[in-house]
Short mmCIF file of C-alpha atoms in Angstrom, two decimals:
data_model
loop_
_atom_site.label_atom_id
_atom_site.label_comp_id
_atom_site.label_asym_id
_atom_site.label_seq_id
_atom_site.Cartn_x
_atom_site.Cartn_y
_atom_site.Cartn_z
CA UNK A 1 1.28 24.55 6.48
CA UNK A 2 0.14 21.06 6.01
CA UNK A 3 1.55 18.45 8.14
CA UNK A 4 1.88 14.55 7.38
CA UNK A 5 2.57 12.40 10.30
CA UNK A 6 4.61 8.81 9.99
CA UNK A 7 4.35 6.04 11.80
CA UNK A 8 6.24 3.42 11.03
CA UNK A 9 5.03 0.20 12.78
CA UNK A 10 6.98 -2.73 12.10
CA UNK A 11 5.38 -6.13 12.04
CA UNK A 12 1.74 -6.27 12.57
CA UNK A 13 -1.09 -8.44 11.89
CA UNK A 14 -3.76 -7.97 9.57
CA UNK A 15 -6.75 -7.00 11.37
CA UNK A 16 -4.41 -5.05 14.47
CA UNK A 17 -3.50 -2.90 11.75
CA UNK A 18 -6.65 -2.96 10.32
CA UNK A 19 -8.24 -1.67 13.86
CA UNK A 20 -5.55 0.93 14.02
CA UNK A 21 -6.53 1.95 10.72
CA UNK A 22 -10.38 2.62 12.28
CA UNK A 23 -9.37 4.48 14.85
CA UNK A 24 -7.07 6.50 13.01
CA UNK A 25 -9.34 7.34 10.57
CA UNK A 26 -11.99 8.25 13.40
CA UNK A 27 -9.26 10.61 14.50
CA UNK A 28 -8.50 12.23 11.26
CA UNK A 29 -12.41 12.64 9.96
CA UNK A 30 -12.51 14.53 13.60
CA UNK A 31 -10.35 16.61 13.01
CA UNK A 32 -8.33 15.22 16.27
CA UNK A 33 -5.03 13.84 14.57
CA UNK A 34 -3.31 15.36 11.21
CA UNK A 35 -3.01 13.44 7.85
CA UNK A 36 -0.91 10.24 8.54
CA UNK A 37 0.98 7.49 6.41
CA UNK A 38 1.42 4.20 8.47
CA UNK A 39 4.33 1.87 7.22
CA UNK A 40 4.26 -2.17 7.80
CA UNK A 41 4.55 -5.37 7.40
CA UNK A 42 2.28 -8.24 8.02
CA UNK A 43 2.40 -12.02 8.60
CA UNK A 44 1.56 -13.91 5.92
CA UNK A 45 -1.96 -12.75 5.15
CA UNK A 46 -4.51 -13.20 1.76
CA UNK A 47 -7.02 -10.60 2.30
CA UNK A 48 -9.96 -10.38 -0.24
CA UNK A 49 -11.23 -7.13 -2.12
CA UNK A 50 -14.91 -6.51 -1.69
CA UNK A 51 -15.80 -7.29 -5.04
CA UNK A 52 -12.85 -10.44 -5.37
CA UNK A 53 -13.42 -13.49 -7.17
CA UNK A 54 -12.63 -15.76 -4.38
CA UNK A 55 -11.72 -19.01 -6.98
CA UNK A 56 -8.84 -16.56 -7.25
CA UNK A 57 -7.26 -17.92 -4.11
CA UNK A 58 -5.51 -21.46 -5.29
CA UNK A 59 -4.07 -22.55 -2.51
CA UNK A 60 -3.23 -20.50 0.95
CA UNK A 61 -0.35 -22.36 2.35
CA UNK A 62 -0.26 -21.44 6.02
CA UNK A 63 -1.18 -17.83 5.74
CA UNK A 64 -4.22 -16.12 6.98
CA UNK A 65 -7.39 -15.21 4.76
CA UNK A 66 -9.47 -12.44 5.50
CA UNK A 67 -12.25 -10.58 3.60
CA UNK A 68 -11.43 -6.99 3.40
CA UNK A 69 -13.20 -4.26 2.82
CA UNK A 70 -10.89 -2.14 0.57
CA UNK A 71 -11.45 -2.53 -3.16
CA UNK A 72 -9.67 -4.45 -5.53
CA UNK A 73 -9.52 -8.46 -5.70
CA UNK A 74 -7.57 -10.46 -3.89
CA UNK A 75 -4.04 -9.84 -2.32
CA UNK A 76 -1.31 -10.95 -0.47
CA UNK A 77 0.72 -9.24 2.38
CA UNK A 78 3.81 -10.91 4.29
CA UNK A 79 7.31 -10.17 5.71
CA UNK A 80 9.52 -8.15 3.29
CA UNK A 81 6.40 -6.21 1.60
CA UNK A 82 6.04 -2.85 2.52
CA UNK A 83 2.76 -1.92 3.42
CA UNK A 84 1.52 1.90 3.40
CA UNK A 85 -1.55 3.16 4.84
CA UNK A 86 -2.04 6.80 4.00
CA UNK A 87 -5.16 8.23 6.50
CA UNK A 88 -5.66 11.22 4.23
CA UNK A 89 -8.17 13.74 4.14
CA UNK A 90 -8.70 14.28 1.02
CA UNK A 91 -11.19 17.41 1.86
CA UNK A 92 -7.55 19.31 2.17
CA UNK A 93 -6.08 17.92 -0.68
CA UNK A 94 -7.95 17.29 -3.67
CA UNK A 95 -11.64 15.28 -4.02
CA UNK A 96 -10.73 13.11 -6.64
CA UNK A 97 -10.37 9.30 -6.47
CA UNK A 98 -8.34 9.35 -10.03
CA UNK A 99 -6.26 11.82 -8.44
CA UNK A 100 -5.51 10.12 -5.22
CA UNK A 101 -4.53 6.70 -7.56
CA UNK A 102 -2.70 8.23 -9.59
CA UNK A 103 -0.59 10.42 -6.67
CA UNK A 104 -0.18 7.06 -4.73
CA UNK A 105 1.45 5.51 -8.28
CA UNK A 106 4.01 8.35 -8.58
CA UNK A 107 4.77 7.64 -4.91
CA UNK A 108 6.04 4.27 -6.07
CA UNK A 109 7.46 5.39 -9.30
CA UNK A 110 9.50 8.29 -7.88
CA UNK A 111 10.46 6.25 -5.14
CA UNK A 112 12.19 3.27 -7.59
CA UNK A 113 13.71 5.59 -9.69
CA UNK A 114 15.78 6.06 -6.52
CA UNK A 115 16.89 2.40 -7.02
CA UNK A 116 17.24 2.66 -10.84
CA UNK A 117 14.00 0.57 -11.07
CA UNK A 118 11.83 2.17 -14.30
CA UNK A 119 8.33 1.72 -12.81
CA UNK A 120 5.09 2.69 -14.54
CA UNK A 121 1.63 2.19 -15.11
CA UNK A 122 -0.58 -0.56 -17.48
CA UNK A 123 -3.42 1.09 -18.99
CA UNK A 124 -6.74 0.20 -17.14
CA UNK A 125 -5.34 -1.46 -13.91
CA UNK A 126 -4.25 0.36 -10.55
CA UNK A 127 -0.51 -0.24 -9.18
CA UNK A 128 2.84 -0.24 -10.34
CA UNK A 129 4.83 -2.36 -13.00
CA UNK A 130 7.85 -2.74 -14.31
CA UNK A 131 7.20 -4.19 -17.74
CA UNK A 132 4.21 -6.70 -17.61
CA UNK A 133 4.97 -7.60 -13.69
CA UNK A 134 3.44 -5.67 -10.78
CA UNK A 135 6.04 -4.57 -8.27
CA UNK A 136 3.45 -2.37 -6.35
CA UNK A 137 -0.08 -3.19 -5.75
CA UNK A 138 -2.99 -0.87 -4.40
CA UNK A 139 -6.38 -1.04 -2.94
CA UNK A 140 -8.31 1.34 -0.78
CA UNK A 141 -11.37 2.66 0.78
CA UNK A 142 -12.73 6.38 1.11
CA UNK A 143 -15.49 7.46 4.00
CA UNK A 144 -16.33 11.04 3.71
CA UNK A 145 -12.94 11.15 1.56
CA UNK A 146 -10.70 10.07 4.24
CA UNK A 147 -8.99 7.51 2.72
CA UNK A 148 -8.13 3.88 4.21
CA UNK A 149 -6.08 1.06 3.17
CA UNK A 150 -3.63 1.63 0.26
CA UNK A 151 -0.17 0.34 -1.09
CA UNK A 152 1.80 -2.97 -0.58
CA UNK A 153 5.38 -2.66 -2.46
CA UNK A 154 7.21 -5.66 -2.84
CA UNK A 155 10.48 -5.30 -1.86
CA UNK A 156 12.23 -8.39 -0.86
CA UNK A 157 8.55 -11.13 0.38
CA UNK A 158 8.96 -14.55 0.02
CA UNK A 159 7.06 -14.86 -3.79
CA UNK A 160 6.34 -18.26 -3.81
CA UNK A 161 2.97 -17.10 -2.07
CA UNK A 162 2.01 -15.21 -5.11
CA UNK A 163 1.63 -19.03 -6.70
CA UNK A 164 -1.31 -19.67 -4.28
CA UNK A 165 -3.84 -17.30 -5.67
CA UNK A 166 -4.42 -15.04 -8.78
CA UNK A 167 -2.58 -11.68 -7.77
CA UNK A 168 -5.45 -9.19 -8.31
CA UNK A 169 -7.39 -11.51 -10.43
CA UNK A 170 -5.12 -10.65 -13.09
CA UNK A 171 -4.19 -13.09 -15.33
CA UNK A 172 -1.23 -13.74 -18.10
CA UNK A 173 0.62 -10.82 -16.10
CA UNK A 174 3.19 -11.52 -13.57
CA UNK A 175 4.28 -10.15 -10.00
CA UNK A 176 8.09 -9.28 -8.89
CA UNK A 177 10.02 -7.79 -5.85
CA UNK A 178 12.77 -4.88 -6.18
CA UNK A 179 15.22 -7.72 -4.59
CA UNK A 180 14.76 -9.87 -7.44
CA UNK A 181 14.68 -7.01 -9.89
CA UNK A 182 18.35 -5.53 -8.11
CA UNK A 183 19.84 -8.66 -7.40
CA UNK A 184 20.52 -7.74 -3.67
CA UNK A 185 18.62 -7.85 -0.31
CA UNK A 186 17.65 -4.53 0.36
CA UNK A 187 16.94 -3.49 4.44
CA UNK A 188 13.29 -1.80 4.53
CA UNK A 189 14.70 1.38 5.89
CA UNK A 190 16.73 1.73 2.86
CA UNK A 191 13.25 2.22 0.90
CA UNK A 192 11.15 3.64 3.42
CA UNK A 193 13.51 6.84 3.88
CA UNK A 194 12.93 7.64 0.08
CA UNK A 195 9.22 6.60 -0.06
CA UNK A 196 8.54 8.93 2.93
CA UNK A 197 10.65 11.81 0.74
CA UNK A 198 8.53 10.85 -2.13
CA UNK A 199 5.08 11.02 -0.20
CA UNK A 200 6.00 14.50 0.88
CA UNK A 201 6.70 15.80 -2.86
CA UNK A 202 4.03 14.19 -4.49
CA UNK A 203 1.21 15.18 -1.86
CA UNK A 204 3.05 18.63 -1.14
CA UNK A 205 3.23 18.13 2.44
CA UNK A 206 5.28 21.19 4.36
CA UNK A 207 6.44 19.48 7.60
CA UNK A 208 7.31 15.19 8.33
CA UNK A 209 6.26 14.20 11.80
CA UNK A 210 7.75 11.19 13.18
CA UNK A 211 5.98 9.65 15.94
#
């Protein structure tokens, strides 16, 4: 029986997430705590990979920067972006970075087929698109393959922010929100409920646990 605990968190900023995120990972390599997804949102926040290009960031508006240390380039994270933070061990599941990426991808995919949204993948680059525009995009960290950071969907953010930088130092490719894709306002419950479904399936998870 594996078990996959969720805790979904509301708004919180960056780096009290990203302290939560420590200690739950502490936890989890430990054995203390059981593999966990934590669901968010942040304040306006540009957070930087810990390779990132930092010219990518053009202009920050009011929003927070931080440097990270996730992969990936640069990012942003704000109200109306759902943020996932699976604390897996992958030990249990399978020791394979590829495989993790790819798992976290058909998370997203399975979960906007629910909405009629075709996502997919773009040769070479992490996330999810629909067409040539990102919808979904990823970063994360393993240590002893428990894995940190992970997933920010766009569901209905504010996208003007995605003017101030370079999403993912990515360029000639564009960025878009399910909102703007359905044209409606979804609630964040209405996705999370079907993400959490789809986490279960794709990772093969035998019992939800909501804290």
């Amino acid at each position: 029986m594996t078990d996959l605990r969720i805790l979904n968190q509301g708004l919180v900023p960056y780096e009290a997430a990203w302290e939560f995120q420590k200690k739950t990972h502490a936890s989890r390599l430990a054995g203390e705590s059981p593999d966990t997804l934590i669901l968010l949102e942040h304040p306006p926040v540009y957070t930087f990979g810990k390779n990132a290009d930092r010219t990518n960031l053009i202009d920050p508006k009011d929003a927070e920067v931080i440097q990270s240390d996730r992969g990936g380039d640069i990012t942003w994270h704000g109200p109306g972006q759902l943020v996932g933070y699976p604390i897996l061990n992958l030990e249990d599941h399978k020791k394979s970075v590829s495989w993790y990426m790819r798992n976290l991808e058909e998370v997203i995919i399975k979960t906007l087929g629910q909405f009629d949204i075709e996502g997919g993948r773009v040769s070479g680059m992490t996330g999810v698109w629909v067409g040539d525009q990102k919808v979904c995009a990823m970063g994360v960290r393993l240590s002893r393959w428990v894995t940190m950071h992970g997933f920010a969907l766009n569901v209905g953010p504010d996208m003007s922010y995605f003017h101030g930088m370079i999403p993912c130092g990515i360029k000639g490719k564009g960025v878009v929100s399910m909102n703007e894709l359905l044209k409606t306002e979804l609630d964040m419950q209405e996705v999370i409920t079907p993400l959490v479904k789809a986490f279960q399936t794709v990772f093969a998870f035998d019992n939800i646990l909501d804290d």
